[in-house]
mmCIF file of C-alpha atoms in Angstrom:
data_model
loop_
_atom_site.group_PDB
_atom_site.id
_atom_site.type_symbol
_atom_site.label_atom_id
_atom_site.label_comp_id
_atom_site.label_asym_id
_atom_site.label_seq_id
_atom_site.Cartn_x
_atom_site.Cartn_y
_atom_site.Cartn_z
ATOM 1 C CA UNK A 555 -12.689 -4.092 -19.903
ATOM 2 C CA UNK A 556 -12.086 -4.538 -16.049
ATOM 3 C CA UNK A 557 -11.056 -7.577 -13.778
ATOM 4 C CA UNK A 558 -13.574 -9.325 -12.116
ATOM 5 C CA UNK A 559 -17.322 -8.665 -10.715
ATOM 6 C CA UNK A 560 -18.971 -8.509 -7.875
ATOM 7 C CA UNK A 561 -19.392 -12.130 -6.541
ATOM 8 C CA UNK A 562 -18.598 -14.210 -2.911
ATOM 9 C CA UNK A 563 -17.362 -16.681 -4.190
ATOM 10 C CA UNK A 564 -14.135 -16.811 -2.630
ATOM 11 C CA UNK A 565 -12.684 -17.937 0.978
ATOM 12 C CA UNK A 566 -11.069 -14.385 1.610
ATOM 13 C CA UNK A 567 -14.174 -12.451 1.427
ATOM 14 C CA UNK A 568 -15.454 -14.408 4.745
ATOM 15 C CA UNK A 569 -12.983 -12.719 6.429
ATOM 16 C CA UNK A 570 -14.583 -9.045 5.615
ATOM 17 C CA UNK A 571 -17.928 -10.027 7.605
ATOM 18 C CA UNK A 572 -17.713 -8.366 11.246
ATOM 19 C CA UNK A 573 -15.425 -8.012 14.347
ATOM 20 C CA UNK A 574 -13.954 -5.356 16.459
ATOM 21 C CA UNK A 575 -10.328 -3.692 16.585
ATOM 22 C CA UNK A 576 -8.648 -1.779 18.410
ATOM 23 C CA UNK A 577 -4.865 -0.312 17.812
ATOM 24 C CA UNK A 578 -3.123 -1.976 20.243
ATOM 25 C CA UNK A 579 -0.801 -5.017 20.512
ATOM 26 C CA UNK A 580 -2.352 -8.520 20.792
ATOM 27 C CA UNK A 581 -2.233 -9.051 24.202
ATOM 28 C CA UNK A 582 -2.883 -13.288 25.674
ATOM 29 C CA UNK A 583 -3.352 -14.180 29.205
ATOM 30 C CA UNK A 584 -1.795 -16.696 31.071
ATOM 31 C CA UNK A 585 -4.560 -18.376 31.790
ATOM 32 C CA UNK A 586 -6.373 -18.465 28.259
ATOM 33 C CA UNK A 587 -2.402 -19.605 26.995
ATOM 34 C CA UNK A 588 -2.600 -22.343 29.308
ATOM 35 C CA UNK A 589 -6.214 -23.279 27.881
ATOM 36 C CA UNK A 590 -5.103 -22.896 24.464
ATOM 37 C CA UNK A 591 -1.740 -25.490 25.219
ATOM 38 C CA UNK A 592 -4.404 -27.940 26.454
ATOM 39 C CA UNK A 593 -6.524 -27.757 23.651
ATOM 40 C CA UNK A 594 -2.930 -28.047 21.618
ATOM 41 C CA UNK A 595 -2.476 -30.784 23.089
ATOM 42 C CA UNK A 596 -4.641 -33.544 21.066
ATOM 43 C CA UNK A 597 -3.954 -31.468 18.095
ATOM 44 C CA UNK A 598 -1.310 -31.908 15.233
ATOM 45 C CA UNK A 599 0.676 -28.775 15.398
ATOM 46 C CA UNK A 600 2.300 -29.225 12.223
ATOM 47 C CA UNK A 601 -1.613 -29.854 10.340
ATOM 48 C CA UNK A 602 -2.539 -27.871 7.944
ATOM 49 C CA UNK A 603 -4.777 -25.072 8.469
ATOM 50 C CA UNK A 604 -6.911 -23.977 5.433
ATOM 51 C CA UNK A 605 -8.696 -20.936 7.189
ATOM 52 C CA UNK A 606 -4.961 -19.968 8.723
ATOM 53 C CA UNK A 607 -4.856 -16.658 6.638
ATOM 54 C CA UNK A 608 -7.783 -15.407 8.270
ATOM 55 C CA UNK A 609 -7.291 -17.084 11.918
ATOM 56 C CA UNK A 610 -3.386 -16.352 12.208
ATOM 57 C CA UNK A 611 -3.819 -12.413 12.131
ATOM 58 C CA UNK A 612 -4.448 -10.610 14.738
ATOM 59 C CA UNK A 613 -6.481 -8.280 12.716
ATOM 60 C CA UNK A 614 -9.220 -10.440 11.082
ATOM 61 C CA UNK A 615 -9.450 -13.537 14.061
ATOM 62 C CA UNK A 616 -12.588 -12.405 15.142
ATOM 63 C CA UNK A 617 -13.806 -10.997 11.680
ATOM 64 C CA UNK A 618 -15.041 -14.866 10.838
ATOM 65 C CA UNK A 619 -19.090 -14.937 10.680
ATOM 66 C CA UNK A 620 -20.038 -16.285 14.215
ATOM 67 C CA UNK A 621 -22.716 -19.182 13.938
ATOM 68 C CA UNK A 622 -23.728 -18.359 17.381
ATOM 69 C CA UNK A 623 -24.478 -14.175 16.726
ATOM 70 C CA UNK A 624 -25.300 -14.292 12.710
ATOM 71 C CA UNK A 625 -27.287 -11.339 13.151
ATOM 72 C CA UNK A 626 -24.865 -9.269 14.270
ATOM 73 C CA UNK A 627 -22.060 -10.796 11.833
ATOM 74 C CA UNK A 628 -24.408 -10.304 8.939
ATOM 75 C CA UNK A 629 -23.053 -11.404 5.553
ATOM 76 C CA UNK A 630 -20.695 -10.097 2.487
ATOM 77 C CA UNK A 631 -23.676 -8.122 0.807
ATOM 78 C CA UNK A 632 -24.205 -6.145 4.792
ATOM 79 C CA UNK A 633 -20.552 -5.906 5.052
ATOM 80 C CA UNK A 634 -20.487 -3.930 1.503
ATOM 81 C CA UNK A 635 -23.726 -1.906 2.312
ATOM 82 C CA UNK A 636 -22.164 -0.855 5.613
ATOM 83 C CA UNK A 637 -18.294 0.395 4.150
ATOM 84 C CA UNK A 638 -19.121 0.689 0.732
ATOM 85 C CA UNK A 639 -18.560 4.789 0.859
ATOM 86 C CA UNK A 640 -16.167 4.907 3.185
ATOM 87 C CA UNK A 641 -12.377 5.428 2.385
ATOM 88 C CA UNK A 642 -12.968 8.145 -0.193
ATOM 89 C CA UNK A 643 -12.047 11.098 1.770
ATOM 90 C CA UNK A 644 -10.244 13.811 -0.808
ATOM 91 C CA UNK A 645 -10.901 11.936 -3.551
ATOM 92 C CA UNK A 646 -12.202 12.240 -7.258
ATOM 93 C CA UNK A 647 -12.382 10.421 -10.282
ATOM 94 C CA UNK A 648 -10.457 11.103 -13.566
ATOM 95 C CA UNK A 649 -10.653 9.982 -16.349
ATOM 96 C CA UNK A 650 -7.308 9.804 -18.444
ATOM 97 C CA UNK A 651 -7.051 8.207 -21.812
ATOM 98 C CA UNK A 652 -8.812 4.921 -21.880
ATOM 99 C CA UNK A 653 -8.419 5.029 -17.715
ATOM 100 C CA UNK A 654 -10.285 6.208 -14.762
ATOM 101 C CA UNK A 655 -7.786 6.534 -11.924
ATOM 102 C CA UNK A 656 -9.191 7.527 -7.978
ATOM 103 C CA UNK A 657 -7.074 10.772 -7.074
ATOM 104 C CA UNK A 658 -6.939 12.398 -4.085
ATOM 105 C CA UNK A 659 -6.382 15.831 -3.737
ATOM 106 C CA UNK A 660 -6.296 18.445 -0.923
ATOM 107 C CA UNK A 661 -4.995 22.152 -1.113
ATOM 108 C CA UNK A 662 -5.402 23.844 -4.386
ATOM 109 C CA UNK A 663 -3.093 25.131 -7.785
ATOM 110 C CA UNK A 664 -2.885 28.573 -5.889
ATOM 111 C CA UNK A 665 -1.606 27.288 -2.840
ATOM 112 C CA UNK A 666 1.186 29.271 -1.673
ATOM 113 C CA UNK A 667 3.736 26.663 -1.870
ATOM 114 C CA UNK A 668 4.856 23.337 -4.067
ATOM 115 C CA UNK A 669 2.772 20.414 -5.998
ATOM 116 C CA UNK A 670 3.030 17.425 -4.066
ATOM 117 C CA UNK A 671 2.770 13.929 -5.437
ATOM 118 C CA UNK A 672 2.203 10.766 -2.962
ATOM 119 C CA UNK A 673 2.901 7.109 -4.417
ATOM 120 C CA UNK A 674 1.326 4.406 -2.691
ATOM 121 C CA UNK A 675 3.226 0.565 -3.109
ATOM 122 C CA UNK A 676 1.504 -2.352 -3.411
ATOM 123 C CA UNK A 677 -1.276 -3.834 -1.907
ATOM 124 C CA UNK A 678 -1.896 -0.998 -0.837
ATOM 125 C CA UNK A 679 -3.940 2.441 -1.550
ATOM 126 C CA UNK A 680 -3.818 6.544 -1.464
ATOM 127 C CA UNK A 681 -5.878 6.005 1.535
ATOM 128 C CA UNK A 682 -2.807 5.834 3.837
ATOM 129 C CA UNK A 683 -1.714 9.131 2.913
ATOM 130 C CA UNK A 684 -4.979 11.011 3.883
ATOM 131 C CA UNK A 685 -3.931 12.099 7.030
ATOM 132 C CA UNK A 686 -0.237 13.290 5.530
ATOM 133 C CA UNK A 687 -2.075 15.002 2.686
ATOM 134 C CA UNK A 688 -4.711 16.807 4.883
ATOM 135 C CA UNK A 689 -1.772 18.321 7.057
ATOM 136 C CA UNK A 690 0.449 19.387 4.536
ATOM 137 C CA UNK A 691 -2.283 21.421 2.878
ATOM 138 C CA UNK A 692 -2.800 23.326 5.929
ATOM 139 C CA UNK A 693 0.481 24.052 5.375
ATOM 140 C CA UNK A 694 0.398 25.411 1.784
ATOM 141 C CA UNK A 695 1.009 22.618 0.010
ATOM 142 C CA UNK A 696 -1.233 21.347 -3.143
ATOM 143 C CA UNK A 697 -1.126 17.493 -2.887
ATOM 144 C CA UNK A 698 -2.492 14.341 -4.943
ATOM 145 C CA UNK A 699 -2.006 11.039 -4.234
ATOM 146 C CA UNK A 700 -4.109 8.457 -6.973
ATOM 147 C CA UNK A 701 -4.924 4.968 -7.191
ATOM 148 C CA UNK A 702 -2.559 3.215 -9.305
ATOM 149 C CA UNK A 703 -4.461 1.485 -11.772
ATOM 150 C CA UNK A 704 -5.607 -2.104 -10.666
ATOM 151 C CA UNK A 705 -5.471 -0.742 -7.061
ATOM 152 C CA UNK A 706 -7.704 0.800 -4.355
ATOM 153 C CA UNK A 707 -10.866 2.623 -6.526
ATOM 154 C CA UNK A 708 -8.823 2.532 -9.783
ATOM 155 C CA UNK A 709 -9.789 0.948 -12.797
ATOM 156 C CA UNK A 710 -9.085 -2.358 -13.138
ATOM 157 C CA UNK A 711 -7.989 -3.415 -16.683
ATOM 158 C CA UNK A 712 -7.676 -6.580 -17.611
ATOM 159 C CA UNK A 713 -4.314 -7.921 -19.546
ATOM 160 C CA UNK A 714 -4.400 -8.060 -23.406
ATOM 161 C CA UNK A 715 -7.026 -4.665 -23.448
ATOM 162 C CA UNK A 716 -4.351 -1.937 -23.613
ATOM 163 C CA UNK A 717 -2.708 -2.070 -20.175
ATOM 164 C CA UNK A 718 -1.075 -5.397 -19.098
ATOM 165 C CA UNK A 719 0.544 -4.463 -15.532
ATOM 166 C CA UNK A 720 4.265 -3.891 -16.751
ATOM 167 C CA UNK A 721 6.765 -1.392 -15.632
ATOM 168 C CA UNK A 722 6.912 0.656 -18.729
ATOM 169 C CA UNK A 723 2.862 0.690 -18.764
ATOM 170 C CA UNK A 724 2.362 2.033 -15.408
ATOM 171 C CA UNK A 725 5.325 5.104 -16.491
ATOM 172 C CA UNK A 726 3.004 5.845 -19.272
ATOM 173 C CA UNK A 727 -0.156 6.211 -17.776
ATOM 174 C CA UNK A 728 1.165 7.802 -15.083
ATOM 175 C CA UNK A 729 2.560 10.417 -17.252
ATOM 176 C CA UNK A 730 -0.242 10.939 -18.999
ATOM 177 C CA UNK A 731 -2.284 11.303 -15.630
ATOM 178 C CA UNK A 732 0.294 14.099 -14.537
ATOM 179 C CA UNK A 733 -1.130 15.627 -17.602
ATOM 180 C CA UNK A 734 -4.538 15.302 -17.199
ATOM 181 C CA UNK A 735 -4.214 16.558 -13.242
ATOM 182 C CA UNK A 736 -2.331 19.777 -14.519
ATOM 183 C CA UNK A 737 0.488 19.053 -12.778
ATOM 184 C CA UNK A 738 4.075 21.552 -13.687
ATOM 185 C CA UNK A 739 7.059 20.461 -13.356
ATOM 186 C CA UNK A 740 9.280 20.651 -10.737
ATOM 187 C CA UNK A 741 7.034 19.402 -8.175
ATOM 188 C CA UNK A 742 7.762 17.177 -4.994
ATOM 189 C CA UNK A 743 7.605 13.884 -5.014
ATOM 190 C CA UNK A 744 6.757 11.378 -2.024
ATOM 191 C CA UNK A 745 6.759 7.580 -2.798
ATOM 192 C CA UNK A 746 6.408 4.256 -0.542
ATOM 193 C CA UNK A 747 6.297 0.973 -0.876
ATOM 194 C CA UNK A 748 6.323 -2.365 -3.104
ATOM 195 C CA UNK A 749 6.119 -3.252 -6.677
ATOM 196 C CA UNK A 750 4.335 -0.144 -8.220
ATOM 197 C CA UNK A 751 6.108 1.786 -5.387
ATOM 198 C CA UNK A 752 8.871 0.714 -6.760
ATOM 199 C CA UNK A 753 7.896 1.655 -10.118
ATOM 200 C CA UNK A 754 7.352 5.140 -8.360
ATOM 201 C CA UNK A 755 11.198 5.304 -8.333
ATOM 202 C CA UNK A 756 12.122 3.928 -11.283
ATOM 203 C CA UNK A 757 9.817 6.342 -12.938
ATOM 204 C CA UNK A 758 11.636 9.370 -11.430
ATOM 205 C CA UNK A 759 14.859 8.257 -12.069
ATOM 206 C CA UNK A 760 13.656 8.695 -16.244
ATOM 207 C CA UNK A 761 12.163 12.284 -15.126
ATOM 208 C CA UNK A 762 15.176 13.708 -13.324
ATOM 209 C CA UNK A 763 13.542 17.039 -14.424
ATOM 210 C CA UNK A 764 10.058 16.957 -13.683
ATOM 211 C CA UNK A 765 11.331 16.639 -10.138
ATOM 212 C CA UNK A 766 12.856 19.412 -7.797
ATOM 213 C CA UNK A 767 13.367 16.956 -4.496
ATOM 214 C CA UNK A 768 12.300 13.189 -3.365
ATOM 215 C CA UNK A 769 10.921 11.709 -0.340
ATOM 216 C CA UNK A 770 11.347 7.940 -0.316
ATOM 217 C CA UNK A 771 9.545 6.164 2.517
ATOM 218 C CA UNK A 772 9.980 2.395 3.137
ATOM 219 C CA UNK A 773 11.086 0.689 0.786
ATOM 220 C CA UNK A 774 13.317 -1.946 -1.509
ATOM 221 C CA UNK A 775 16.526 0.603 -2.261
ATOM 222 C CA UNK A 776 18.738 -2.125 -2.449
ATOM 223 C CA UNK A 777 19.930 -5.032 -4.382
ATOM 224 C CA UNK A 778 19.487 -6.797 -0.735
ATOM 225 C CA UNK A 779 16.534 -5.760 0.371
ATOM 226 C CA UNK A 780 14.070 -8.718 0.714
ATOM 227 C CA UNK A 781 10.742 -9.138 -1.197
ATOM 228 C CA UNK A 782 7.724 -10.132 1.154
ATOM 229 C CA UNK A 783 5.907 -13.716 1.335
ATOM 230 C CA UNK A 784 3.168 -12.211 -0.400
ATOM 231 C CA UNK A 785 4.756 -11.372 -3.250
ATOM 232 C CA UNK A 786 6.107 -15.138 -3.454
ATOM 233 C CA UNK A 787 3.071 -16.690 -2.861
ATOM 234 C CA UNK A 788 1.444 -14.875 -6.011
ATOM 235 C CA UNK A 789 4.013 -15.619 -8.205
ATOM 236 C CA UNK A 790 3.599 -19.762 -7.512
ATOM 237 C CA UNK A 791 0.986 -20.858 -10.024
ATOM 238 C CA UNK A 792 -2.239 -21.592 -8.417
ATOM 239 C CA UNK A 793 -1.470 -21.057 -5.195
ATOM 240 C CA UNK A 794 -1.392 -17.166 -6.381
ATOM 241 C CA UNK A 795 -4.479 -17.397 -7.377
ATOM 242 C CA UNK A 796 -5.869 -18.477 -4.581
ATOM 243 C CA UNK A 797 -3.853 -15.944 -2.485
ATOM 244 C CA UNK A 798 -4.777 -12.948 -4.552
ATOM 245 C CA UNK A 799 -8.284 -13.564 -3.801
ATOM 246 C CA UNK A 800 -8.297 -13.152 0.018
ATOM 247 C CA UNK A 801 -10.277 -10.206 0.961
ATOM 248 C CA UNK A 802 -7.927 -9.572 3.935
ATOM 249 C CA UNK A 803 -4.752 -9.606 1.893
ATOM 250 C CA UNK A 804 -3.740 -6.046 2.228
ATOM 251 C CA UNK A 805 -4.714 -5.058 5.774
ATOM 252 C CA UNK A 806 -3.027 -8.367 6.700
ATOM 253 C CA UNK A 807 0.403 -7.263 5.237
ATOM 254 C CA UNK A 808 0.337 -3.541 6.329
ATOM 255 C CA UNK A 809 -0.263 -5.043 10.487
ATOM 256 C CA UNK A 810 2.416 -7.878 9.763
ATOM 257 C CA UNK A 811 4.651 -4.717 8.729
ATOM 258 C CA UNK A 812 3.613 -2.715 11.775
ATOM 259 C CA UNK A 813 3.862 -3.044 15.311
ATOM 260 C CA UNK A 814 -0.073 -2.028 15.179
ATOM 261 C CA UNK A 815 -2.818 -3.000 14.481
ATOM 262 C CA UNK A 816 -6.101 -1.338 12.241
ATOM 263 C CA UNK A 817 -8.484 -0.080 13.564
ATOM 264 C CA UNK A 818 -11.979 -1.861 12.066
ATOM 265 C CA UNK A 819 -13.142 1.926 10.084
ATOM 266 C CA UNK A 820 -9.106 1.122 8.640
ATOM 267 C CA UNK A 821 -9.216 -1.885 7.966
ATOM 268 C CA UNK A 822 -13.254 -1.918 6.208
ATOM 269 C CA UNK A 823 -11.176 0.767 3.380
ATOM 270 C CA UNK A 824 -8.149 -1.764 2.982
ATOM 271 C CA UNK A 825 -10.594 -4.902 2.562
ATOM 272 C CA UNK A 826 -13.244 -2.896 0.586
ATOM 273 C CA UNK A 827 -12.138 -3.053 -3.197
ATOM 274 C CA UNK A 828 -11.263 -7.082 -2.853
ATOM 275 C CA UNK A 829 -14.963 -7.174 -0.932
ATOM 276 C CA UNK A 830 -16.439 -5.809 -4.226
ATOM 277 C CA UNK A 831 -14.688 -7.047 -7.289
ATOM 278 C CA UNK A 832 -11.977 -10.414 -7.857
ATOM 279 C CA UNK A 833 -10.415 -7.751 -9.854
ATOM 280 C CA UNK A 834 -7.703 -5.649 -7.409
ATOM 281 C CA UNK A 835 -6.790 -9.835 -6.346
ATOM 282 C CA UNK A 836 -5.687 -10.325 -10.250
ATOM 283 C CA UNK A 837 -4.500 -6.796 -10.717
ATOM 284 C CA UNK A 838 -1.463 -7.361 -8.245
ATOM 285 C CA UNK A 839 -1.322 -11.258 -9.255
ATOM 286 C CA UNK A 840 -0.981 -9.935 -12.790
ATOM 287 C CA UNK A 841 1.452 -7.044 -11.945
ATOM 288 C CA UNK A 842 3.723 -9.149 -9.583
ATOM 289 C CA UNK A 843 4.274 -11.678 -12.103
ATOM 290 C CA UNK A 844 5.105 -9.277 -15.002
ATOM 291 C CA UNK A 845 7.650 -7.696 -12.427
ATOM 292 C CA UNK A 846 11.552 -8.372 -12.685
ATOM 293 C CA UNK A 847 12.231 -7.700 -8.513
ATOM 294 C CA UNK A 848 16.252 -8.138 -9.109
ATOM 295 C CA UNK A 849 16.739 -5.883 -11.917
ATOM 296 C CA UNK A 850 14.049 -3.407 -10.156
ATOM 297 C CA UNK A 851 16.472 -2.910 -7.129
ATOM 298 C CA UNK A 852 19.477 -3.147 -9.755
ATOM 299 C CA UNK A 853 17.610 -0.155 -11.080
ATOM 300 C CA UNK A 854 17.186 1.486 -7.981
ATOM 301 C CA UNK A 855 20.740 0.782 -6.333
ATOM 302 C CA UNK A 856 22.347 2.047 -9.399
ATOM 303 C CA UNK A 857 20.196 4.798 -10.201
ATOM 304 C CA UNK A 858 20.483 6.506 -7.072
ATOM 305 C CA UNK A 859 24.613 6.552 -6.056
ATOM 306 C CA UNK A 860 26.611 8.825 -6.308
ATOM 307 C CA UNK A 861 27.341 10.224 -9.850
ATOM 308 C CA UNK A 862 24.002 9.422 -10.937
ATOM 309 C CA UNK A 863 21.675 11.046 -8.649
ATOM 310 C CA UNK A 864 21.796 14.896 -7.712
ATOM 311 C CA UNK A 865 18.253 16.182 -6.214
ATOM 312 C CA UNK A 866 17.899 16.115 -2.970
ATOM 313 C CA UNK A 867 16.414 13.477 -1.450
ATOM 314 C CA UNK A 868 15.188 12.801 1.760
ATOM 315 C CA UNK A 869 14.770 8.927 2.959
ATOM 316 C CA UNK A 870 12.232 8.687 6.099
ATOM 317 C CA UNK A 871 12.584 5.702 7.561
ATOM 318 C CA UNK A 872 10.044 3.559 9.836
ATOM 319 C CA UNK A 873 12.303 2.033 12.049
ATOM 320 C CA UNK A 874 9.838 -0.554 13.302
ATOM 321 C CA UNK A 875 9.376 -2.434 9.913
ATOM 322 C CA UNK A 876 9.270 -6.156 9.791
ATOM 323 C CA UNK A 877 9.522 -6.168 6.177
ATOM 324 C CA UNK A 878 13.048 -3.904 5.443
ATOM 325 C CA UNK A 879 15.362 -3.424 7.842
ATOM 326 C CA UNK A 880 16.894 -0.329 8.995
ATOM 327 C CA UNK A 881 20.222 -1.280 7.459
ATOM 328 C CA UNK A 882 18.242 -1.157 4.038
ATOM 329 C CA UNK A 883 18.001 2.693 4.243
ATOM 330 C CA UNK A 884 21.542 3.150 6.039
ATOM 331 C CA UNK A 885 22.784 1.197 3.334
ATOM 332 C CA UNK A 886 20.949 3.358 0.436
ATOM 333 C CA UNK A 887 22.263 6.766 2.213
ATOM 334 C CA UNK A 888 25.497 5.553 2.439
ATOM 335 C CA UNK A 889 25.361 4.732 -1.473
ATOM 336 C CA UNK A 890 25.392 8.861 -2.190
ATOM 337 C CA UNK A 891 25.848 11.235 1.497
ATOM 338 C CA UNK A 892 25.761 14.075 -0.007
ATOM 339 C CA UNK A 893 22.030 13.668 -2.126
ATOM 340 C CA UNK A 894 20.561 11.678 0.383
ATOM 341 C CA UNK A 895 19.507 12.327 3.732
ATOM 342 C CA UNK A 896 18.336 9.742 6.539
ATOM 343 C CA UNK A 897 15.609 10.408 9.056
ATOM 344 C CA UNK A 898 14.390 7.423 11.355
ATOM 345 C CA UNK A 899 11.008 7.703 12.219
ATOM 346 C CA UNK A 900 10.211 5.801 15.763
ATOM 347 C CA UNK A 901 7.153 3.848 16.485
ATOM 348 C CA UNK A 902 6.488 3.721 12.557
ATOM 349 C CA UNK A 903 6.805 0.346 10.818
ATOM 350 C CA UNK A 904 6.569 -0.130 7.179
ATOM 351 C CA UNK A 905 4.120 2.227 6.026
ATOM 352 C CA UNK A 906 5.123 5.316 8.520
ATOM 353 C CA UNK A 907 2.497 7.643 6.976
ATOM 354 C CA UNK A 908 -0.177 5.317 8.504
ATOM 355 C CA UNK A 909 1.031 4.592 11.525
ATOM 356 C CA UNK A 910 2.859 7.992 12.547
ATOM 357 C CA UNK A 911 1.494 10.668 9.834
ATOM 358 C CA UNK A 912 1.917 13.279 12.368
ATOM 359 C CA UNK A 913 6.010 12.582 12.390
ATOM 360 C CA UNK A 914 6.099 12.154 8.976
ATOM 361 C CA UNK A 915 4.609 15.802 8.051
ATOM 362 C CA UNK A 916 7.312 16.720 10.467
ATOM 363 C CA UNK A 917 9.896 15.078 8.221
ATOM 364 C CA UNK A 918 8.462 16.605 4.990
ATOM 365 C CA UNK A 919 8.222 19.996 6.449
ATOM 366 C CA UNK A 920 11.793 20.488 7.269
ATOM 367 C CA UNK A 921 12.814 18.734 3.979
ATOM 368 C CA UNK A 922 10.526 20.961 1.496
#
């Protein structure tokens, strides 16, 4: 049984209906600032502003249905006829067990060099790894990167049906994708991200053998490293269910992670599954709520110092993101030198393979 169906009947989807972008920083003149401060100026600053999650980013501002152009805004059925195939570049379906997980794949089993695995984190999708994936197969490499389930063009399962978002469940499946996919051990493995990112880590430090090195972009390594808004929001009863819901949700936290921002053929991918089903919105509300953050990064911290970890790993670090500081990854490397490398990665923030893919099959390259 899956999450959700396809219905409008939520705020976030207005969000999805139109507007331009372009990948630049927001730029305000003076003179439309000073216009703005007078308008301000009868207003309550401090007032609460129900449509704030859609005006207040940078992204999505003008992506509001205009009453005065609704031709050209159209409406959520348009929006989903226009960017309902996009996104899908590499990508297959499997099927595995009771599952049917997206996968990406580019190069092939006789490539001349190693399996590559990407990890995407949460609330996010393989989608940001296209670029990555495309360039290391011209260099020899056989890559996947799926959907975890509940994300992107994965299934969707709803709790109490066999699969009920936890740790341990995601391990499993994952496994037993591996399996379906072909995959031998050792292979490379490249992982980013929150929550099931996370889970991406935790996952290899129980299959210390199936592994011959890591890549670990962004993300939580340490007991320190802090856990996003988002994730806080979800976890506050009925408020997170509100805030799963908004169709905007994940393009909104990769710009506010980023010193860019999407481009609209991005952005339509990243909005697309919460366009067409409530389910991805109650997949992550259902998975952030089963998840124990401390012990996760306990798990993590621990799990990779020295005297417990031994591959080589390479940490590639965005030094532009707004979520994890850089001290997050100088901390982690400093936790076990001689495993661990550290390579910054400028003008990336906290998902470098979108924003610099170019510098990060630079990094992978001299590290595999």
């Amino acid at each position: 049984m899956q999450f959700g169906s396809k219905s409008c009947a939520n705020l976030g989807w207005l969000a999805g209906c139109s507007g331009s972008r372009r990948r630049a920083r927001v730029i305000v003149s003076a003179a439309d600032q000073e216009k703005t401060e007078d308008k301000d100026e009868d207003k309550d600053s401090s007032a609460f502003n129900p449509f704030g999650f859609v005006t207040d980013n940078p992204s999505s501002r003008s992506a509001i249905q205009i009453i005065e152009s609704p031709a050209e805004s159209g409406n959520v059925g348009q929006m989903l006829y226009r960017i309902e195939d996009k996104g899908k570049e590499y990508g297959k379906y499997v099927r595995s067990g009771e599952h049917v997980w997206f996968v990406r794949e580019t190069g092939s089993a006789e490539s001349q060099r190693e399996t590559v695995i990407f990890l995407h984190g949460a609330p996010t999708q393989s989608y940001s790894y296209r670029n990555v994936m495309s360039q290391m197969s011209e260099l020899g490499f056989h890559c996947f990167a799926p959907d975890w389930l509940g994300f992107g063009f994965s299934d969707k399962p709803q709790p109490g049906y066999g699969f009920d978002y936890k740790e341990e469940e995601f391990h499993e499946e994952f496994d037993r994708l591996l399996d379906v996919l072909g995959v031998k051990s050792p292979f490379y493995l490249v992982v980013q991200g929150f929550l099931v990112g996370s889970y991406g880590l935790t996952w290899a430090l129980k299959n210390r053998s199936r592994i011959s090195k890591l890549a670990i972009l962004n993300s939580p390594l340490t007991v320190s490293s802090p856990v996003p808004g988002l994730f806080k929001q979800l976890r506050i009863p009925l408020f997170g269910e509100f805030t799963c819901q908004n169709a905007v949700m994940a393009e909104r936290f990769i710009e506010a992670g980023s010193a860019y921002v999407l481009k609209l053929e991005k952005a339509d991918v990243y909005r697309l599954p919460y366009l067409s089903s409530s389910g991805p919105g109650f997949a992550i509300l259902e998975a952030t709520r089963k998840a124990n953050f401390n012990n996760i990064s306990t798990q993590i911290a621990s799990g990779f110092a020295s005297g417990s970890w031994d591959i080589p790993t390479l940490v590639a670090w965005g030094i532009a993101d707004k979520y994890l500081p850089q001290s997050v990854a100088e901390e982690f490397q400093k936790g076990n030198p001689t495993a661990v490398k550290l390579k910054l990665i400028e003008g990336a923030g906290h998902m470098p393979q979108e924003d610099w893919p170019e510098r990060v099959v630079t990094a992978l390259r001299v590290f595999f």
